[in-house]
Amino acid sequence: MKQKLAQILENSTKEIELAQDLKILDEIRIKYCGKSGELTQILRGMKDIPAEERKEIGSIANSVREKIEKSLEDKLNALETAKLNADMEKEKIDITEPAIGVKRGTLHPLTRFNNKFIEICVEMGFTVIQTPEIETDYNNFEALNVPKNHPARDMQDSLYITDSILMRTHTSTAQVRAMKMFKPPFKIVCPGRVYRNDDDSSHSPIFNQFEALVIDENVSLKDFMAMIKQMLIKLYGENVKMRVRPAYFPFTEPSIEIDATCQICQGKGCSLCKGTGFSEFFGGGIVNPKILEMAGIDSKKYSGFAFGPGIDRSVMVTNKIPNIKYLFRNDLRFLKQMR
Ligand code: DAH
């Protein structure tokens, strides 16, 4: 019996030592210490051993059991530690490796300009409105004093959906809608996309404008120019110069064209401003009383001014963009340069 116990201890110790994983180790435990394990059976058979030997054999058997259990536990710990180390090695992160970097989006240059202009207008008390891009011929032309067959229509050849529905050629349609929406006095500004049958390096069939309309009592050209000067200062800084030229628009009388210091050369003269030091900013004027009357506003009591800058040209000039199409292609190589 003593020999048998010694054999069990020797075999189990060897097997435990050689065990390579937790599953095998558990099998060894079952083989010796499980319900019908070799050692368990001996311990159970103790009662059949003659009394004089029982004490000695019993204590040997118990010590064998303790040794096996200790070896099993040590091995279990060793295998678990080894597994943990192997896992950590596999999942190792090199914290010194340079990061891939987060790709941050930015606002489109047109959006940035738009936001800035809207901010200035809101500070000056304007209400921002948006009106449809698909318009009636009436709102786009007739209500702005451009009847059918008027030569002014030639400059704004549109994209027609039906004979009387078109893609708006300018945001001046917002004037017509605003005069019906609001009771004077009011100040509105309408940013938006407009469409024309035009296509070359400085003209795109889609471009962006801003429409502003102020209606109140005793509004004059002086008020208009004073406000524009303030807007230009906020947009381009204290030193901006403004130049006014006479113009013609069917919906304003008188009509003017306003130029501002060229933002490329700061007024010194460059190829973009053709040496003048000024670049065209927008057209506008005193609202033609005929427009007010058509919209049901008493032109004897109220007067107003309106203007409509195209913003794409300004964005092109200030960012040195050679072709207007870059603004609409969504080419990431271009947009990244515009940050
Ligand atoms: N709508 C005109 C255009 O697209 C620009 C314009 C001129 C707007 C005079 C106005 C204005 O409000 O009063 O060419």
CSV table of C-alpha atoms and ligand atoms in Angstrom, one decimal:
chain,number,residue,atom,x,y,z
A,1,MET,CA,0.0,0.0,0.0
A,2,LYS,CA,2.8,2.4,0.9
A,3,GLN,CA,4.4,1.5,-2.4
A,4,LYS,CA,1.2,2.2,-4.3
A,5,LEU,CA,0.9,5.6,-2.6
A,6,ALA,CA,4.5,6.4,-3.5
A,7,GLN,CA,3.7,5.4,-7.1
A,8,ILE,CA,0.7,7.7,-7.2
A,9,LEU,CA,2.7,10.6,-5.9
A,10,GLU,CA,5.5,10.1,-8.4
A,11,ASN,CA,3.2,9.6,-11.4
A,12,SER,CA,0.9,12.5,-10.5
A,13,THR,CA,3.9,14.8,-9.9
A,14,LYS,CA,5.3,14.0,-13.2
A,15,GLU,CA,2.1,14.4,-15.1
A,16,ILE,CA,1.3,17.7,-13.4
A,17,GLU,CA,4.7,19.0,-14.3
A,18,LEU,CA,4.2,18.1,-18.0
A,19,ALA,CA,0.7,19.5,-18.2
A,20,GLN,CA,0.6,22.2,-20.9
A,21,ASP,CA,-2.9,23.6,-20.4
A,22,LEU,CA,-5.8,23.9,-18.0
A,23,LYS,CA,-7.8,21.2,-19.6
A,24,ILE,CA,-5.1,18.6,-19.2
A,25,LEU,CA,-4.5,19.7,-15.6
A,26,ASP,CA,-8.1,19.2,-14.8
A,27,GLU,CA,-8.0,15.8,-16.3
A,28,ILE,CA,-5.1,14.9,-14.0
A,29,ARG,CA,-7.0,16.2,-11.0
A,30,ILE,CA,-10.0,14.0,-11.9
A,31,LYS,CA,-7.7,11.0,-12.5
A,32,TYR,CA,-6.2,11.1,-8.9
A,33,CYS,CA,-8.6,13.2,-6.8
A,34,GLY,CA,-11.9,12.9,-8.6
A,35,LYS,CA,-14.9,11.0,-7.2
A,36,SER,CA,-13.5,7.7,-8.5
A,37,GLY,CA,-9.9,8.9,-8.7
A,38,GLU,CA,-7.0,6.6,-7.7
A,39,LEU,CA,-6.2,8.4,-4.5
A,40,THR,CA,-9.8,8.9,-3.5
A,41,GLN,CA,-10.4,5.1,-3.8
A,42,ILE,CA,-7.5,4.4,-1.5
A,43,LEU,CA,-8.8,6.9,1.0
A,44,ARG,CA,-12.2,5.4,0.8
A,45,GLY,CA,-10.7,1.9,1.4
A,46,MET,CA,-9.0,2.9,4.6
A,47,LYS,CA,-11.6,1.1,6.7
A,48,ASP,CA,-10.6,-2.2,5.2
A,49,ILE,CA,-7.0,-1.8,6.2
A,50,PRO,CA,-5.9,-3.6,9.4
A,51,ALA,CA,-6.1,-1.3,12.4
A,52,GLU,CA,-2.4,-1.4,13.2
A,53,GLU,CA,-1.4,-0.2,9.8
A,54,ARG,CA,-4.3,2.2,9.3
A,55,LYS,CA,-2.8,5.1,11.2
A,56,GLU,CA,0.5,5.1,9.3
A,57,ILE,CA,-1.1,4.5,5.9
A,58,GLY,CA,-3.7,7.1,6.7
A,59,SER,CA,-1.2,9.8,7.4
A,60,ILE,CA,0.9,8.9,4.3
A,61,ALA,CA,-2.3,8.9,2.1
A,62,ASN,CA,-3.3,12.3,3.5
A,63,SER,CA,0.1,13.8,3.0
A,64,VAL,CA,0.1,12.4,-0.6
A,65,ARG,CA,-3.3,14.1,-1.1
A,66,GLU,CA,-2.0,17.4,0.2
A,67,LYS,CA,1.1,17.2,-2.0
A,68,ILE,CA,-0.9,16.5,-5.1
A,69,GLU,CA,-3.4,19.3,-4.3
A,70,LYS,CA,-0.5,21.7,-3.8
A,71,SER,CA,1.1,20.7,-7.1
A,72,LEU,CA,-2.2,21.1,-8.9
A,73,GLU,CA,-2.7,24.5,-7.4
A,74,ASP,CA,0.9,25.7,-8.2
A,75,LYS,CA,0.6,24.5,-11.7
A,76,LEU,CA,-2.8,26.1,-12.1
A,77,ASN,CA,-1.3,29.4,-11.0
A,78,ALA,CA,1.7,29.0,-13.3
A,79,LEU,CA,-0.5,28.2,-16.3
A,80,GLU,CA,-2.8,31.1,-15.7
A,81,THR,CA,0.1,33.5,-15.3
A,82,ALA,CA,1.6,32.2,-18.5
A,83,LYS,CA,-1.7,32.6,-20.4
A,84,LEU,CA,-2.1,36.2,-19.1
A,85,ASN,CA,1.4,37.1,-20.2
A,86,ALA,CA,0.9,35.6,-23.6
A,87,ASP,CA,-2.4,37.5,-24.0
A,88,MET,CA,-0.8,40.7,-23.0
A,89,GLU,CA,2.0,40.2,-25.4
A,90,LYS,CA,-0.5,39.6,-28.2
A,91,GLU,CA,-2.4,42.8,-27.4
A,92,LYS,CA,0.6,44.9,-26.8
A,93,ILE,CA,0.1,48.6,-27.9
A,94,ASP,CA,3.0,50.6,-28.9
A,95,ILE,CA,2.3,53.9,-27.3
A,96,THR,CA,5.2,55.6,-29.0
A,97,GLU,CA,3.8,54.9,-32.4
A,98,PRO,CA,2.6,58.2,-34.1
A,99,ALA,CA,-1.2,58.5,-34.3
A,100,ILE,CA,-3.1,58.2,-37.5
A,101,GLY,CA,-4.6,61.6,-36.7
A,102,VAL,CA,-8.2,62.7,-36.6
A,103,LYS,CA,-9.5,64.2,-39.8
A,104,ARG,CA,-11.4,67.3,-38.9
A,105,GLY,CA,-14.0,68.8,-41.2
A,106,THR,CA,-14.3,72.5,-41.7
A,107,LEU,CA,-16.9,74.8,-43.0
A,108,HIS,CA,-17.0,75.5,-46.7
A,109,PRO,CA,-15.6,78.9,-47.6
A,110,LEU,CA,-19.1,79.9,-48.9
A,111,THR,CA,-20.7,78.9,-45.6
A,112,ARG,CA,-18.1,80.9,-43.7
A,113,PHE,CA,-18.7,84.0,-45.7
A,114,ASN,CA,-22.5,83.5,-45.5
A,115,ASN,CA,-22.3,83.1,-41.7
A,116,LYS,CA,-20.2,86.2,-41.3
A,117,PHE,CA,-22.5,88.3,-43.5
A,118,ILE,CA,-25.6,86.9,-41.7
A,119,GLU,CA,-24.0,87.8,-38.3
A,120,ILE,CA,-23.4,91.4,-39.4
A,121,CYS,CA,-27.0,91.7,-40.7
A,122,VAL,CA,-28.5,90.3,-37.6
A,123,GLU,CA,-26.4,92.7,-35.5
A,124,MET,CA,-27.9,95.5,-37.5
A,125,GLY,CA,-31.4,94.3,-36.8
A,126,PHE,CA,-32.3,92.4,-40.0
A,127,THR,CA,-34.6,89.4,-39.9
A,128,VAL,CA,-33.1,86.4,-41.9
A,129,ILE,CA,-35.6,84.7,-44.2
A,130,GLN,CA,-35.4,82.0,-46.8
A,131,THR,CA,-37.7,81.7,-49.8
A,132,PRO,CA,-38.1,79.0,-52.4
A,133,GLU,CA,-35.5,78.3,-55.1
A,134,ILE,CA,-38.3,77.3,-57.5
A,135,GLU,CA,-40.3,80.4,-58.2
A,136,THR,CA,-43.0,81.9,-60.4
A,137,ASP,CA,-42.1,84.1,-63.3
A,138,TYR,CA,-44.3,86.7,-61.6
A,139,ASN,CA,-42.2,86.8,-58.4
A,140,ASN,CA,-38.9,86.5,-60.2
A,141,PHE,CA,-39.6,89.1,-62.9
A,142,GLU,CA,-43.0,90.8,-63.2
A,143,ALA,CA,-43.4,91.9,-59.6
A,144,LEU,CA,-39.9,93.4,-59.9
A,145,ASN,CA,-40.9,95.5,-62.8
A,146,VAL,CA,-39.4,93.2,-65.5
A,147,PRO,CA,-42.4,92.4,-67.7
A,148,LYS,CA,-42.4,89.7,-70.4
A,149,ASN,CA,-40.1,90.7,-73.3
A,150,HIS,CA,-38.3,93.3,-71.2
A,151,PRO,CA,-34.7,93.5,-72.3
A,152,ALA,CA,-33.5,93.1,-68.7
A,153,ARG,CA,-34.5,89.5,-68.9
A,154,ASP,CA,-31.7,88.8,-71.3
A,155,MET,CA,-29.1,89.3,-68.5
A,156,GLN,CA,-30.8,86.7,-66.4
A,157,ASP,CA,-31.6,83.8,-68.7
A,158,SER,CA,-33.0,81.2,-66.4
A,159,LEU,CA,-33.7,77.5,-66.3
A,160,TYR,CA,-37.4,77.1,-66.8
A,161,ILE,CA,-39.5,74.3,-65.4
A,162,THR,CA,-42.7,75.4,-67.2
A,163,ASP,CA,-43.5,78.6,-69.1
A,164,SER,CA,-44.3,80.3,-65.8
A,165,ILE,CA,-42.2,78.4,-63.2
A,166,LEU,CA,-38.4,78.7,-63.1
A,167,MET,CA,-35.4,78.3,-60.9
A,168,ARG,CA,-35.0,81.8,-59.4
A,169,THR,CA,-32.4,83.9,-61.2
A,170,HIS,CA,-31.8,86.1,-58.1
A,171,THR,CA,-32.7,86.4,-54.5
A,172,SER,CA,-34.6,89.6,-55.3
A,173,THR,CA,-37.7,87.3,-55.3
A,174,ALA,CA,-37.4,87.5,-51.5
A,175,GLN,CA,-38.3,91.2,-51.7
A,176,VAL,CA,-41.6,90.4,-53.4
A,177,ARG,CA,-42.4,87.7,-50.8
A,178,ALA,CA,-41.2,89.8,-47.8
A,179,MET,CA,-43.4,92.8,-48.9
A,180,LYS,CA,-46.4,90.4,-48.6
A,181,MET,CA,-45.2,88.7,-45.5
A,182,PHE,CA,-44.3,91.7,-43.3
A,183,LYS,CA,-46.0,95.0,-42.5
A,184,PRO,CA,-43.6,98.0,-42.8
A,185,PRO,CA,-41.3,99.0,-41.2
A,186,PHE,CA,-39.2,95.9,-41.7
A,187,LYS,CA,-35.6,94.8,-42.5
A,188,ILE,CA,-35.0,91.4,-44.1
A,189,VAL,CA,-32.1,89.6,-45.5
A,190,CYS,CA,-32.3,86.4,-47.6
A,191,PRO,CA,-29.3,84.3,-48.4
A,192,GLY,CA,-29.7,81.7,-51.0
A,193,ARG,CA,-28.8,79.8,-54.2
A,194,VAL,CA,-29.8,81.2,-57.5
A,195,TYR,CA,-29.7,79.8,-61.1
A,196,ARG,CA,-28.8,81.1,-64.5
A,197,ASN,CA,-28.1,79.8,-67.9
A,198,ASP,CA,-24.4,80.9,-67.7
A,199,ASP,CA,-21.3,78.7,-67.7
A,200,ASP,CA,-17.6,79.8,-67.9
A,201,SER,CA,-14.7,80.2,-65.5
A,202,SER,CA,-16.3,83.0,-63.6
A,203,HIS,CA,-19.9,82.1,-64.1
A,204,SER,CA,-21.6,79.0,-62.7
A,205,PRO,CA,-25.2,77.9,-63.5
A,206,ILE,CA,-25.7,77.8,-59.7
A,207,PHE,CA,-24.3,80.6,-57.5
A,208,ASN,CA,-25.2,82.4,-54.2
A,209,GLN,CA,-26.6,85.7,-53.4
A,210,PHE,CA,-27.8,87.7,-50.5
A,211,GLU,CA,-30.8,89.9,-50.7
A,212,ALA,CA,-31.4,92.8,-48.3
A,213,LEU,CA,-34.5,95.0,-48.1
A,214,VAL,CA,-35.3,97.8,-45.8
A,215,ILE,CA,-38.7,99.4,-45.8
A,216,ASP,CA,-39.5,102.4,-43.5
A,217,GLU,CA,-40.7,106.0,-43.6
A,218,ASN,CA,-38.3,108.5,-45.0
A,219,VAL,CA,-35.6,106.1,-46.1
A,220,SER,CA,-33.1,107.8,-48.4
A,221,LEU,CA,-30.0,107.0,-50.4
A,222,LYS,CA,-27.9,108.6,-47.6
A,223,ASP,CA,-29.3,106.0,-45.1
A,224,PHE,CA,-28.5,103.3,-47.6
A,225,MET,CA,-24.9,104.3,-48.1
A,226,ALA,CA,-24.2,104.9,-44.4
A,227,MET,CA,-25.4,101.4,-43.7
A,228,ILE,CA,-23.3,99.9,-46.5
A,229,LYS,CA,-20.2,101.6,-45.2
A,230,GLN,CA,-20.8,100.1,-41.7
A,231,MET,CA,-21.3,96.7,-43.2
A,232,LEU,CA,-18.1,96.9,-45.3
A,233,ILE,CA,-16.2,98.0,-42.2
A,234,LYS,CA,-17.5,95.0,-40.3
A,235,LEU,CA,-16.7,92.7,-43.2
A,236,TYR,CA,-13.3,94.1,-44.3
A,237,GLY,CA,-12.0,96.4,-41.5
A,238,GLU,CA,-11.8,100.1,-40.7
A,239,ASN,CA,-9.6,101.0,-43.7
A,240,VAL,CA,-12.1,99.8,-46.4
A,241,LYS,CA,-12.9,102.3,-49.1
A,242,MET,CA,-16.2,102.4,-50.9
A,243,ARG,CA,-16.9,103.6,-54.4
A,244,VAL,CA,-20.4,104.2,-55.9
A,245,ARG,CA,-21.3,104.1,-59.6
A,246,PRO,CA,-24.6,104.7,-61.3
A,247,ALA,CA,-26.4,101.6,-62.5
A,248,TYR,CA,-29.7,100.4,-63.8
A,249,PHE,CA,-32.1,97.8,-62.3
A,250,PRO,CA,-35.7,97.8,-63.1
A,251,PHE,CA,-36.7,97.4,-59.4
A,252,THR,CA,-34.6,100.3,-58.0
A,253,GLU,CA,-34.6,104.0,-58.8
A,254,PRO,CA,-32.0,105.4,-58.6
A,255,SER,CA,-29.8,102.3,-58.9
A,256,ILE,CA,-26.2,102.1,-57.9
A,257,GLU,CA,-23.3,99.7,-58.1
A,258,ILE,CA,-21.0,99.6,-55.0
A,259,ASP,CA,-17.4,98.7,-55.2
A,260,ALA,CA,-15.1,98.1,-52.2
A,261,THR,CA,-11.3,98.1,-51.7
A,262,CYS,CA,-9.9,95.1,-53.5
A,263,GLN,CA,-9.1,92.5,-50.8
A,264,ILE,CA,-6.3,90.9,-52.8
A,265,CYS,CA,-4.1,94.0,-53.2
A,266,GLN,CA,-5.7,96.1,-50.4
A,267,GLY,CA,-6.3,98.9,-53.0
A,268,LYS,CA,-2.8,99.1,-54.5
A,269,GLY,CA,-4.0,97.7,-57.8
A,270,CYS,CA,-3.6,94.2,-59.1
A,271,SER,CA,-4.6,92.0,-62.0
A,272,LEU,CA,-7.8,90.9,-60.4
A,273,CYS,CA,-9.1,94.4,-59.9
A,274,LYS,CA,-7.5,95.5,-63.2
A,275,GLY,CA,-5.3,98.0,-61.5
A,276,THR,CA,-8.3,100.0,-60.0
A,277,GLY,CA,-7.8,99.0,-56.4
A,278,PHE,CA,-11.6,98.3,-56.2
A,279,SER,CA,-13.7,95.2,-56.8
A,280,GLU,CA,-17.4,95.1,-57.4
A,281,PHE,CA,-19.4,94.3,-54.4
A,282,PHE,CA,-23.1,94.6,-55.3
A,283,GLY,CA,-25.9,96.4,-57.0
A,284,GLY,CA,-28.7,98.1,-55.2
A,285,GLY,CA,-30.7,101.2,-54.9
A,286,ILE,CA,-33.9,102.9,-53.7
A,287,VAL,CA,-36.8,100.6,-54.2
A,288,ASN,CA,-38.8,101.7,-57.2
A,289,PRO,CA,-42.2,103.0,-55.9
A,290,LYS,CA,-43.8,100.9,-58.6
A,291,ILE,CA,-42.6,97.8,-56.8
A,292,LEU,CA,-44.1,99.0,-53.5
A,293,GLU,CA,-47.4,99.7,-55.1
A,294,MET,CA,-47.5,96.4,-56.8
A,295,ALA,CA,-47.0,94.7,-53.4
A,296,GLY,CA,-49.8,96.9,-51.8
A,297,ILE,CA,-47.4,99.2,-49.8
A,298,ASP,CA,-48.3,102.9,-49.8
A,299,SER,CA,-45.3,104.4,-51.6
A,300,LYS,CA,-46.2,107.9,-50.4
A,301,LYS,CA,-45.7,106.9,-46.8
A,302,TYR,CA,-43.0,104.3,-47.2
A,303,SER,CA,-39.8,104.1,-49.1
A,304,GLY,CA,-36.9,101.7,-48.9
A,305,PHE,CA,-33.6,100.4,-50.2
A,306,ALA,CA,-32.5,97.0,-51.5
A,307,PHE,CA,-29.3,95.4,-52.5
A,308,GLY,CA,-28.1,92.0,-53.6
A,309,PRO,CA,-24.5,91.0,-53.3
A,310,GLY,CA,-23.3,87.8,-55.1
A,311,ILE,CA,-21.1,86.1,-52.5
A,312,ASP,CA,-19.2,83.6,-54.7
A,313,ARG,CA,-17.1,86.4,-56.4
A,314,SER,CA,-16.1,87.8,-53.0
A,315,VAL,CA,-15.1,84.3,-51.7
A,316,MET,CA,-13.2,83.7,-54.9
A,317,VAL,CA,-11.3,87.0,-54.7
A,318,THR,CA,-10.5,86.7,-51.0
A,319,ASN,CA,-9.3,83.1,-51.3
A,320,LYS,CA,-7.6,83.5,-54.7
A,321,ILE,CA,-9.7,80.9,-56.3
A,322,PRO,CA,-9.2,80.9,-60.1
A,323,ASN,CA,-12.4,79.1,-61.2
A,324,ILE,CA,-15.9,79.5,-59.6
A,325,LYS,CA,-16.6,75.7,-60.2
A,326,TYR,CA,-14.1,74.8,-57.5
A,327,LEU,CA,-16.7,76.1,-55.0
A,328,PHE,CA,-19.3,73.5,-56.1
A,329,ARG,CA,-17.2,70.4,-56.9
A,330,ASN,CA,-16.7,69.3,-53.3
A,331,ASP,CA,-13.2,68.2,-54.2
A,332,LEU,CA,-11.4,67.5,-50.9
A,333,ARG,CA,-8.0,68.5,-52.2
A,334,PHE,CA,-9.4,72.0,-52.9
A,335,LEU,CA,-11.5,72.1,-49.7
A,336,LYS,CA,-8.5,71.2,-47.5
A,337,GLN,CA,-6.6,74.2,-48.9
A,338,MET,CA,-9.5,76.5,-47.8
A,339,ARG,CA,-9.2,75.8,-44.1
B,1,DAH,N1,-30.9,91.0,-58.3
B,1,DAH,C1,-29.8,91.7,-58.9
B,1,DAH,C2,-29.0,90.7,-59.7
B,1,DAH,O1,-29.0,89.6,-59.5
B,1,DAH,C3,-29.0,92.4,-57.9
B,1,DAH,C4,-29.7,93.5,-57.2
B,1,DAH,C5,-29.7,94.7,-57.8
B,1,DAH,C6,-30.4,93.3,-56.1
B,1,DAH,C7,-30.4,95.8,-57.2
B,1,DAH,C8,-31.1,94.3,-55.5
B,1,DAH,C9,-31.1,95.5,-56.1
B,1,DAH,O2,-31.8,94.1,-54.4
B,1,DAH,O3,-31.8,96.6,-55.5
B,1,DAH,O4,-28.2,91.2,-60.5
